[in-house]
Amino acid sequence: MPLEKQAPLLTILKNKIKTPLIWVVISITFALTALFYTSQNQNSFLYNRYVETLSDYKFLEARLMISLEKIKTGVVADSSTASSQIMSIRELVISISSSTEHFRNEGDWMPPYEEVLLLEKEMFKKTTAMRQYVAKRVTWSKKLFELKDSLYAHPSTENTKILKALDSAQHGHSPTLTLETPNSVPSILEARALLAENIDLANLWHRFDNDNALVYSENLLQAFKMKALSEKKLLSKIPQIFYLLSILLLLSTLFFVFKDKSR
């Protein structure tokens, strides 16, 4: 293009950009662009994913406690299922903790680090106690059933008292054993040893039979639910704002064109 044609064109553009209306058009265009990028925000899906994960955690812990109850009463002698469930919830909590830390470092909103740490610490304590309990209770149950078989084979009043005490211990109680027979009898010695060990197992059970982890996970779940809801509300307003700005941009452009033609 010849220089003499370029100069008038540049002059026209400079003159038009000086008018307030063209700045309105440019500003609206930038606003529409910003709205477009905001609408591409996928954080609400991320928060909903955490809601699902924490809900899964609560379900898995409930299933785990059922498995532990079966081991406690001797209904199930194989501890492999419970051990697998313990590992699953432990890995799930570690995954939640590490991923929230990653997104927090990326600048995304995440619940306070202290709240996530509470869940992680509580789960470490629970799973450690659970592992110890499972291993000890399975061994205890084997000794219990062997002793009970021996006592059933030799029925007597004393043996009936021992069996009642052992049945009570099997269901998680801590019975006492009062007998007239001297403690030197092997079956009584073994029964008293099992009852004493049952008290230790009961104390170990109480270390993880609580709702602390569920409370911490529920706090995190509610935090993610509220954040996902706020993100959803924000995204639901964007189409309306986008539509209004588009109309304003169209009207401003038409007004600018007609005003220019009227000169």
PDB file of C-alpha atoms in Angstrom:
ATOM      1  CA  MET A   1       0.000   0.000   0.000  1.00  0.00           C
ATOM      2  CA  PRO A   2       1.399   3.461  -0.931  1.00  0.00           C
ATOM      3  CA  LEU A   3       2.574   5.626   1.922  1.00  0.00           C
ATOM      4  CA  GLU A   4       0.127   8.404   1.026  1.00  0.00           C
ATOM      5  CA  LYS A   5      -2.772   5.939   1.561  1.00  0.00           C
ATOM      6  CA  GLN A   6      -1.357   4.555   4.804  1.00  0.00           C
ATOM      7  CA  ALA A   7      -1.073   7.957   6.443  1.00  0.00           C
ATOM      8  CA  PRO A   8      -4.791   8.899   6.166  1.00  0.00           C
ATOM      9  CA  LEU A   9      -5.759   5.396   7.388  1.00  0.00           C
ATOM     10  CA  LEU A  10      -3.579   5.706  10.474  1.00  0.00           C
ATOM     11  CA  THR A  11      -4.966   9.160  11.105  1.00  0.00           C
ATOM     12  CA  ILE A  12      -8.537   7.874  10.858  1.00  0.00           C
ATOM     13  CA  LEU A  13      -7.816   4.994  13.276  1.00  0.00           C
ATOM     14  CA  LYS A  14      -6.176   7.315  15.773  1.00  0.00           C
ATOM     15  CA  ASN A  15      -9.084   9.749  15.586  1.00  0.00           C
ATOM     16  CA  LYS A  16     -11.658   7.005  16.034  1.00  0.00           C
ATOM     17  CA  ILE A  17      -9.828   5.405  18.961  1.00  0.00           C
ATOM     18  CA  LYS A  18      -9.884   8.779  20.676  1.00  0.00           C
ATOM     19  CA  THR A  19     -13.688   8.719  20.755  1.00  0.00           C
ATOM     20  CA  PRO A  20     -15.272   7.371  23.996  1.00  0.00           C
ATOM     21  CA  LEU A  21     -17.545   4.984  22.097  1.00  0.00           C
ATOM     22  CA  ILE A  22     -14.725   2.946  20.598  1.00  0.00           C
ATOM     23  CA  TRP A  23     -13.262   2.464  24.079  1.00  0.00           C
ATOM     24  CA  VAL A  24     -16.635   1.149  25.202  1.00  0.00           C
ATOM     25  CA  VAL A  25     -16.532  -1.409  22.388  1.00  0.00           C
ATOM     26  CA  ILE A  26     -12.963  -2.412  23.233  1.00  0.00           C
ATOM     27  CA  SER A  27     -13.765  -2.709  26.952  1.00  0.00           C
ATOM     28  CA  ILE A  28     -16.812  -4.876  26.287  1.00  0.00           C
ATOM     29  CA  THR A  29     -14.745  -7.094  23.998  1.00  0.00           C
ATOM     30  CA  PHE A  30     -12.154  -7.625  26.734  1.00  0.00           C
ATOM     31  CA  ALA A  31     -14.935  -8.320  29.250  1.00  0.00           C
ATOM     32  CA  LEU A  32     -16.470 -10.951  26.959  1.00  0.00           C
ATOM     33  CA  THR A  33     -13.055 -12.571  26.536  1.00  0.00           C
ATOM     34  CA  ALA A  34     -12.550 -12.664  30.307  1.00  0.00           C
ATOM     35  CA  LEU A  35     -15.999 -14.168  30.778  1.00  0.00           C
ATOM     36  CA  PHE A  36     -15.218 -16.845  28.222  1.00  0.00           C
ATOM     37  CA  TYR A  37     -12.077 -17.917  30.069  1.00  0.00           C
ATOM     38  CA  THR A  38     -13.941 -17.835  33.382  1.00  0.00           C
ATOM     39  CA  SER A  39     -16.628 -20.099  31.935  1.00  0.00           C
ATOM     40  CA  GLN A  40     -13.931 -22.675  31.109  1.00  0.00           C
ATOM     41  CA  ASN A  41     -13.100 -23.020  34.808  1.00  0.00           C
ATOM     42  CA  GLN A  42     -13.379 -26.713  35.706  1.00  0.00           C
ATOM     43  CA  ASN A  43     -12.856 -26.321  39.453  1.00  0.00           C
ATOM     44  CA  SER A  44     -16.474 -27.211  40.233  1.00  0.00           C
ATOM     45  CA  PHE A  45     -15.884 -30.657  38.704  1.00  0.00           C
ATOM     46  CA  LEU A  46     -12.754 -31.018  40.821  1.00  0.00           C
ATOM     47  CA  TYR A  47     -14.638 -30.172  44.010  1.00  0.00           C
ATOM     48  CA  ASN A  48     -17.456 -32.565  43.118  1.00  0.00           C
ATOM     49  CA  ARG A  49     -14.843 -35.261  42.625  1.00  0.00           C
ATOM     50  CA  TYR A  50     -13.581 -34.697  46.169  1.00  0.00           C
ATOM     51  CA  VAL A  51     -17.172 -34.916  47.423  1.00  0.00           C
ATOM     52  CA  GLU A  52     -17.494 -38.325  45.756  1.00  0.00           C
ATOM     53  CA  THR A  53     -14.134 -39.486  47.125  1.00  0.00           C
ATOM     54  CA  LEU A  54     -14.943 -38.469  50.696  1.00  0.00           C
ATOM     55  CA  SER A  55     -18.350 -40.130  50.407  1.00  0.00           C
ATOM     56  CA  ASP A  56     -16.571 -43.299  49.264  1.00  0.00           C
ATOM     57  CA  TYR A  57     -14.286 -43.025  52.281  1.00  0.00           C
ATOM     58  CA  LYS A  58     -17.234 -42.951  54.676  1.00  0.00           C
ATOM     59  CA  PHE A  59     -18.734 -46.001  52.954  1.00  0.00           C
ATOM     60  CA  LEU A  60     -15.422 -47.898  53.042  1.00  0.00           C
ATOM     61  CA  GLU A  61     -14.906 -47.191  56.733  1.00  0.00           C
ATOM     62  CA  ALA A  62     -18.416 -48.456  57.526  1.00  0.00           C
ATOM     63  CA  ARG A  63     -17.683 -51.675  55.608  1.00  0.00           C
ATOM     64  CA  LEU A  64     -14.356 -52.039  57.390  1.00  0.00           C
ATOM     65  CA  MET A  65     -15.971 -51.783  60.822  1.00  0.00           C
ATOM     66  CA  ILE A  66     -18.394 -54.551  59.829  1.00  0.00           C
ATOM     67  CA  SER A  67     -15.443 -56.756  58.843  1.00  0.00           C
ATOM     68  CA  LEU A  68     -13.707 -55.989  62.142  1.00  0.00           C
ATOM     69  CA  GLU A  69     -16.860 -56.873  64.075  1.00  0.00           C
ATOM     70  CA  LYS A  70     -16.880 -60.274  62.368  1.00  0.00           C
ATOM     71  CA  ILE A  71     -13.246 -60.838  63.314  1.00  0.00           C
ATOM     72  CA  LYS A  72     -13.987 -59.663  66.845  1.00  0.00           C
ATOM     73  CA  THR A  73     -16.705 -62.275  67.347  1.00  0.00           C
ATOM     74  CA  GLY A  74     -14.839 -64.995  65.502  1.00  0.00           C
ATOM     75  CA  VAL A  75     -17.405 -65.238  62.705  1.00  0.00           C
ATOM     76  CA  VAL A  76     -14.581 -64.730  60.188  1.00  0.00           C
ATOM     77  CA  ALA A  77     -11.176 -66.288  60.791  1.00  0.00           C
ATOM     78  CA  ASP A  78      -9.539 -64.984  57.597  1.00  0.00           C
ATOM     79  CA  SER A  79      -8.188 -61.473  58.079  1.00  0.00           C
ATOM     80  CA  SER A  80      -7.246 -60.861  54.430  1.00  0.00           C
ATOM     81  CA  THR A  81     -10.442 -58.939  53.620  1.00  0.00           C
ATOM     82  CA  ALA A  82     -10.108 -56.627  56.612  1.00  0.00           C
ATOM     83  CA  SER A  83      -6.400 -56.088  55.916  1.00  0.00           C
ATOM     84  CA  SER A  84      -7.198 -55.143  52.328  1.00  0.00           C
ATOM     85  CA  GLN A  85      -9.889 -52.707  53.454  1.00  0.00           C
ATOM     86  CA  ILE A  86      -7.525 -51.115  55.971  1.00  0.00           C
ATOM     87  CA  MET A  87      -4.981 -50.565  53.206  1.00  0.00           C
ATOM     88  CA  SER A  88      -7.643 -49.121  50.898  1.00  0.00           C
ATOM     89  CA  ILE A  89      -8.870 -46.429  53.282  1.00  0.00           C
ATOM     90  CA  ARG A  90      -5.300 -45.592  54.283  1.00  0.00           C
ATOM     91  CA  GLU A  91      -4.293 -45.076  50.639  1.00  0.00           C
ATOM     92  CA  LEU A  92      -7.479 -43.107  49.964  1.00  0.00           C
ATOM     93  CA  VAL A  93      -6.755 -40.622  52.754  1.00  0.00           C
ATOM     94  CA  ILE A  94      -3.113 -40.293  51.644  1.00  0.00           C
ATOM     95  CA  SER A  95      -4.350 -39.594  48.112  1.00  0.00           C
ATOM     96  CA  ILE A  96      -6.741 -36.893  49.367  1.00  0.00           C
ATOM     97  CA  SER A  97      -4.011 -35.272  51.444  1.00  0.00           C
ATOM     98  CA  SER A  98      -1.376 -35.252  48.675  1.00  0.00           C
ATOM     99  CA  SER A  99      -3.751 -34.085  45.934  1.00  0.00           C
ATOM    100  CA  THR A 100      -5.171 -31.215  47.998  1.00  0.00           C
ATOM    101  CA  GLU A 101      -1.633 -30.099  48.776  1.00  0.00           C
ATOM    102  CA  HIS A 102      -0.788 -30.201  45.065  1.00  0.00           C
ATOM    103  CA  PHE A 103      -3.787 -28.096  44.024  1.00  0.00           C
ATOM    104  CA  ARG A 104      -3.191 -25.701  46.915  1.00  0.00           C
ATOM    105  CA  ASN A 105       0.350 -25.121  45.636  1.00  0.00           C
ATOM    106  CA  GLU A 106      -1.110 -24.557  42.150  1.00  0.00           C
ATOM    107  CA  GLY A 107      -3.181 -21.683  43.553  1.00  0.00           C
ATOM    108  CA  ASP A 108      -6.565 -23.448  43.598  1.00  0.00           C
ATOM    109  CA  TRP A 109      -8.887 -23.185  46.557  1.00  0.00           C
ATOM    110  CA  MET A 110      -8.608 -26.076  48.994  1.00  0.00           C
ATOM    111  CA  PRO A 111      -9.712 -26.571  52.614  1.00  0.00           C
ATOM    112  CA  PRO A 112      -7.184 -25.441  55.239  1.00  0.00           C
ATOM    113  CA  TYR A 113      -4.155 -27.695  55.515  1.00  0.00           C
ATOM    114  CA  GLU A 114      -4.837 -28.234  59.233  1.00  0.00           C
ATOM    115  CA  GLU A 115      -8.264 -29.795  58.528  1.00  0.00           C
ATOM    116  CA  VAL A 116      -6.826 -32.258  56.031  1.00  0.00           C
ATOM    117  CA  LEU A 117      -3.982 -33.052  58.431  1.00  0.00           C
ATOM    118  CA  LEU A 118      -6.462 -33.885  61.190  1.00  0.00           C
ATOM    119  CA  LEU A 119      -8.066 -36.555  59.004  1.00  0.00           C
ATOM    120  CA  GLU A 120      -4.705 -37.931  57.907  1.00  0.00           C
ATOM    121  CA  LYS A 121      -3.326 -38.207  61.456  1.00  0.00           C
ATOM    122  CA  GLU A 122      -6.520 -39.763  62.784  1.00  0.00           C
ATOM    123  CA  MET A 123      -6.543 -42.324  59.990  1.00  0.00           C
ATOM    124  CA  PHE A 124      -2.905 -43.257  60.611  1.00  0.00           C
ATOM    125  CA  LYS A 125      -3.723 -43.875  64.281  1.00  0.00           C
ATOM    126  CA  LYS A 126      -6.850 -45.867  63.452  1.00  0.00           C
ATOM    127  CA  THR A 127      -5.281 -48.075  60.784  1.00  0.00           C
ATOM    128  CA  THR A 128      -2.238 -48.793  62.964  1.00  0.00           C
ATOM    129  CA  ALA A 129      -4.485 -49.892  65.839  1.00  0.00           C
ATOM    130  CA  MET A 130      -6.702 -51.859  63.438  1.00  0.00           C
ATOM    131  CA  ARG A 131      -3.762 -53.826  62.049  1.00  0.00           C
ATOM    132  CA  GLN A 132      -2.561 -54.713  65.526  1.00  0.00           C
ATOM    133  CA  TYR A 133      -6.068 -55.704  66.584  1.00  0.00           C
ATOM    134  CA  VAL A 134      -6.702 -57.915  63.562  1.00  0.00           C
ATOM    135  CA  ALA A 135      -3.453 -59.848  63.980  1.00  0.00           C
ATOM    136  CA  LYS A 136      -3.909 -60.335  67.732  1.00  0.00           C
ATOM    137  CA  ARG A 137      -7.631 -61.078  67.619  1.00  0.00           C
ATOM    138  CA  VAL A 138      -7.284 -63.772  64.964  1.00  0.00           C
ATOM    139  CA  THR A 139      -4.648 -65.538  67.061  1.00  0.00           C
ATOM    140  CA  TRP A 140      -6.774 -65.075  70.187  1.00  0.00           C
ATOM    141  CA  SER A 141      -9.840 -66.561  68.467  1.00  0.00           C
ATOM    142  CA  LYS A 142      -7.905 -69.657  67.415  1.00  0.00           C
ATOM    143  CA  LYS A 143      -6.833 -70.283  71.020  1.00  0.00           C
ATOM    144  CA  LEU A 144     -10.387 -69.582  72.193  1.00  0.00           C
ATOM    145  CA  PHE A 145     -12.028 -72.147  69.900  1.00  0.00           C
ATOM    146  CA  GLU A 146      -9.415 -74.772  70.743  1.00  0.00           C
ATOM    147  CA  LEU A 147     -10.058 -74.277  74.460  1.00  0.00           C
ATOM    148  CA  LYS A 148     -13.825 -74.313  73.980  1.00  0.00           C
ATOM    149  CA  ASP A 149     -13.633 -77.590  72.055  1.00  0.00           C
ATOM    150  CA  SER A 150     -11.626 -79.061  74.914  1.00  0.00           C
ATOM    151  CA  LEU A 151     -14.124 -77.845  77.515  1.00  0.00           C
ATOM    152  CA  TYR A 152     -17.107 -79.125  75.534  1.00  0.00           C
ATOM    153  CA  ALA A 153     -15.443 -82.527  75.438  1.00  0.00           C
ATOM    154  CA  HIS A 154     -15.368 -82.636  79.267  1.00  0.00           C
ATOM    155  CA  PRO A 155     -18.682 -81.186  80.519  1.00  0.00           C
ATOM    156  CA  SER A 156     -18.827 -80.065  84.128  1.00  0.00           C
ATOM    157  CA  THR A 157     -20.175 -77.221  86.235  1.00  0.00           C
ATOM    158  CA  GLU A 158     -16.824 -75.493  86.287  1.00  0.00           C
ATOM    159  CA  ASN A 159     -16.348 -75.900  82.565  1.00  0.00           C
ATOM    160  CA  THR A 160     -19.803 -74.451  81.943  1.00  0.00           C
ATOM    161  CA  LYS A 161     -18.841 -71.329  83.910  1.00  0.00           C
ATOM    162  CA  ILE A 162     -15.627 -71.043  81.924  1.00  0.00           C
ATOM    163  CA  LEU A 163     -17.515 -71.417  78.638  1.00  0.00           C
ATOM    164  CA  LYS A 164     -19.972 -68.676  79.596  1.00  0.00           C
ATOM    165  CA  ALA A 165     -17.118 -66.343  80.450  1.00  0.00           C
ATOM    166  CA  LEU A 166     -15.368 -67.154  77.165  1.00  0.00           C
ATOM    167  CA  ASP A 167     -18.582 -66.623  75.176  1.00  0.00           C
ATOM    168  CA  SER A 168     -18.991 -63.231  76.821  1.00  0.00           C
ATOM    169  CA  ALA A 169     -15.394 -62.320  75.988  1.00  0.00           C
ATOM    170  CA  GLN A 170     -15.911 -63.463  72.398  1.00  0.00           C
ATOM    171  CA  HIS A 171     -18.662 -60.852  72.008  1.00  0.00           C
ATOM    172  CA  GLY A 172     -16.423 -58.076  73.263  1.00  0.00           C
ATOM    173  CA  HIS A 173     -17.293 -58.012  76.951  1.00  0.00           C
ATOM    174  CA  SER A 174     -14.789 -58.242  79.808  1.00  0.00           C
ATOM    175  CA  PRO A 175     -16.124 -60.907  82.185  1.00  0.00           C
ATOM    176  CA  THR A 176     -14.500 -62.105  85.406  1.00  0.00           C
ATOM    177  CA  LEU A 177     -13.997 -65.751  86.209  1.00  0.00           C
ATOM    178  CA  THR A 178     -14.723 -66.927  89.754  1.00  0.00           C
ATOM    179  CA  LEU A 179     -14.176 -70.661  90.311  1.00  0.00           C
ATOM    180  CA  GLU A 180     -13.713 -72.981  93.247  1.00  0.00           C
ATOM    181  CA  THR A 181     -11.258 -75.124  91.317  1.00  0.00           C
ATOM    182  CA  PRO A 182      -7.585 -74.265  91.924  1.00  0.00           C
ATOM    183  CA  ASN A 183      -5.911 -72.119  89.284  1.00  0.00           C
ATOM    184  CA  SER A 184      -3.382 -74.880  88.696  1.00  0.00           C
ATOM    185  CA  VAL A 185      -5.844 -76.643  86.387  1.00  0.00           C
ATOM    186  CA  PRO A 186      -4.479 -76.073  82.828  1.00  0.00           C
ATOM    187  CA  SER A 187      -7.851 -75.162  81.299  1.00  0.00           C
ATOM    188  CA  ILE A 188      -8.486 -72.529  83.962  1.00  0.00           C
ATOM    189  CA  LEU A 189      -5.019 -71.056  83.526  1.00  0.00           C
ATOM    190  CA  GLU A 190      -5.561 -70.850  79.774  1.00  0.00           C
ATOM    191  CA  ALA A 191      -9.026 -69.353  80.214  1.00  0.00           C
ATOM    192  CA  ARG A 192      -7.741 -66.668  82.593  1.00  0.00           C
ATOM    193  CA  ALA A 193      -4.927 -65.860  80.178  1.00  0.00           C
ATOM    194  CA  LEU A 194      -7.428 -65.456  77.321  1.00  0.00           C
ATOM    195  CA  LEU A 195      -9.681 -63.255  79.442  1.00  0.00           C
ATOM    196  CA  ALA A 196      -6.747 -61.055  80.429  1.00  0.00           C
ATOM    197  CA  GLU A 197      -5.709 -60.760  76.790  1.00  0.00           C
ATOM    198  CA  ASN A 198      -9.301 -59.940  75.883  1.00  0.00           C
ATOM    199  CA  ILE A 199      -9.134 -56.867  78.132  1.00  0.00           C
ATOM    200  CA  ASP A 200      -6.041 -55.668  76.278  1.00  0.00           C
ATOM    201  CA  LEU A 201      -7.801 -56.282  72.961  1.00  0.00           C
ATOM    202  CA  ALA A 202     -10.833 -54.332  74.179  1.00  0.00           C
ATOM    203  CA  ASN A 203      -8.598 -51.368  74.999  1.00  0.00           C
ATOM    204  CA  LEU A 204      -7.025 -51.640  71.544  1.00  0.00           C
ATOM    205  CA  TRP A 205     -10.512 -51.751  69.978  1.00  0.00           C
ATOM    206  CA  HIS A 206     -11.505 -48.526  71.722  1.00  0.00           C
ATOM    207  CA  ARG A 207      -8.532 -46.787  70.113  1.00  0.00           C
ATOM    208  CA  PHE A 208     -10.216 -46.912  66.703  1.00  0.00           C
ATOM    209  CA  ASP A 209     -13.897 -47.484  67.520  1.00  0.00           C
ATOM    210  CA  ASN A 210     -14.806 -43.791  67.393  1.00  0.00           C
ATOM    211  CA  ASP A 211     -16.242 -41.272  64.958  1.00  0.00           C
ATOM    212  CA  ASN A 212     -13.316 -38.835  64.931  1.00  0.00           C
ATOM    213  CA  ALA A 213     -12.212 -39.654  61.380  1.00  0.00           C
ATOM    214  CA  LEU A 214     -15.819 -39.577  60.154  1.00  0.00           C
ATOM    215  CA  VAL A 215     -16.308 -36.140  61.697  1.00  0.00           C
ATOM    216  CA  TYR A 216     -13.132 -34.807  60.058  1.00  0.00           C
ATOM    217  CA  SER A 217     -14.073 -36.302  56.700  1.00  0.00           C
ATOM    218  CA  GLU A 218     -17.585 -34.855  56.989  1.00  0.00           C
ATOM    219  CA  ASN A 219     -16.137 -31.389  57.646  1.00  0.00           C
ATOM    220  CA  LEU A 220     -14.028 -31.655  54.491  1.00  0.00           C
ATOM    221  CA  LEU A 221     -16.949 -33.033  52.503  1.00  0.00           C
ATOM    222  CA  GLN A 222     -19.189 -30.124  53.506  1.00  0.00           C
ATOM    223  CA  ALA A 223     -16.426 -27.631  52.653  1.00  0.00           C
ATOM    224  CA  PHE A 224     -16.092 -29.079  49.155  1.00  0.00           C
ATOM    225  CA  LYS A 225     -19.871 -29.190  48.730  1.00  0.00           C
ATOM    226  CA  MET A 226     -20.204 -25.511  49.618  1.00  0.00           C
ATOM    227  CA  LYS A 227     -17.348 -24.533  47.307  1.00  0.00           C
ATOM    228  CA  ALA A 228     -18.746 -26.596  44.435  1.00  0.00           C
ATOM    229  CA  LEU A 229     -22.143 -24.961  44.966  1.00  0.00           C
ATOM    230  CA  SER A 230     -20.675 -21.457  44.930  1.00  0.00           C
ATOM    231  CA  GLU A 231     -18.738 -22.254  41.747  1.00  0.00           C
ATOM    232  CA  LYS A 232     -21.908 -23.602  40.167  1.00  0.00           C
ATOM    233  CA  LYS A 233     -23.819 -20.446  41.064  1.00  0.00           C
ATOM    234  CA  LEU A 234     -21.064 -18.295  39.573  1.00  0.00           C
ATOM    235  CA  LEU A 235     -20.989 -20.281  36.327  1.00  0.00           C
ATOM    236  CA  SER A 236     -24.786 -20.147  36.066  1.00  0.00           C
ATOM    237  CA  LYS A 237     -24.649 -16.334  36.005  1.00  0.00           C
ATOM    238  CA  ILE A 238     -22.000 -16.123  33.276  1.00  0.00           C
ATOM    239  CA  PRO A 239     -24.347 -16.867  30.308  1.00  0.00           C
ATOM    240  CA  GLN A 240     -26.685 -14.065  31.432  1.00  0.00           C
ATOM    241  CA  ILE A 241     -23.828 -11.563  31.774  1.00  0.00           C
ATOM    242  CA  PHE A 242     -22.353 -12.774  28.477  1.00  0.00           C
ATOM    243  CA  TYR A 243     -25.712 -12.237  26.739  1.00  0.00           C
ATOM    244  CA  LEU A 244     -26.157  -8.721  28.160  1.00  0.00           C
ATOM    245  CA  LEU A 245     -22.610  -7.673  27.231  1.00  0.00           C
ATOM    246  CA  SER A 246     -23.085  -9.103  23.724  1.00  0.00           C
ATOM    247  CA  ILE A 247     -26.240  -7.022  23.270  1.00  0.00           C
ATOM    248  CA  LEU A 248     -24.428  -3.962  24.599  1.00  0.00           C
ATOM    249  CA  LEU A 249     -21.510  -4.604  22.253  1.00  0.00           C
ATOM    250  CA  LEU A 250     -23.863  -4.935  19.284  1.00  0.00           C
ATOM    251  CA  LEU A 251     -25.732  -1.737  20.128  1.00  0.00           C
ATOM    252  CA  SER A 252     -22.499   0.172  20.732  1.00  0.00           C
ATOM    253  CA  THR A 253     -21.093  -1.009  17.402  1.00  0.00           C
ATOM    254  CA  LEU A 254     -24.259  -0.064  15.503  1.00  0.00           C
ATOM    255  CA  PHE A 255     -24.396   3.306  17.198  1.00  0.00           C
ATOM    256  CA  PHE A 256     -20.730   3.880  16.348  1.00  0.00           C
ATOM    257  CA  VAL A 257     -21.302   2.947  12.682  1.00  0.00           C
ATOM    258  CA  PHE A 258     -24.403   5.112  12.260  1.00  0.00           C
ATOM    259  CA  LYS A 259     -22.754   8.011  14.028  1.00  0.00           C
ATOM    260  CA  ASP A 260     -19.777   7.722  11.718  1.00  0.00           C
ATOM    261  CA  LYS A 261     -22.004   7.675   8.628  1.00  0.00           C
ATOM    262  CA  SER A 262     -23.905  10.719   9.765  1.00  0.00           C
ATOM    263  CA  ARG A 263     -20.717  12.822   9.660  1.00  0.00           C
TER     264      ARG A 263
END
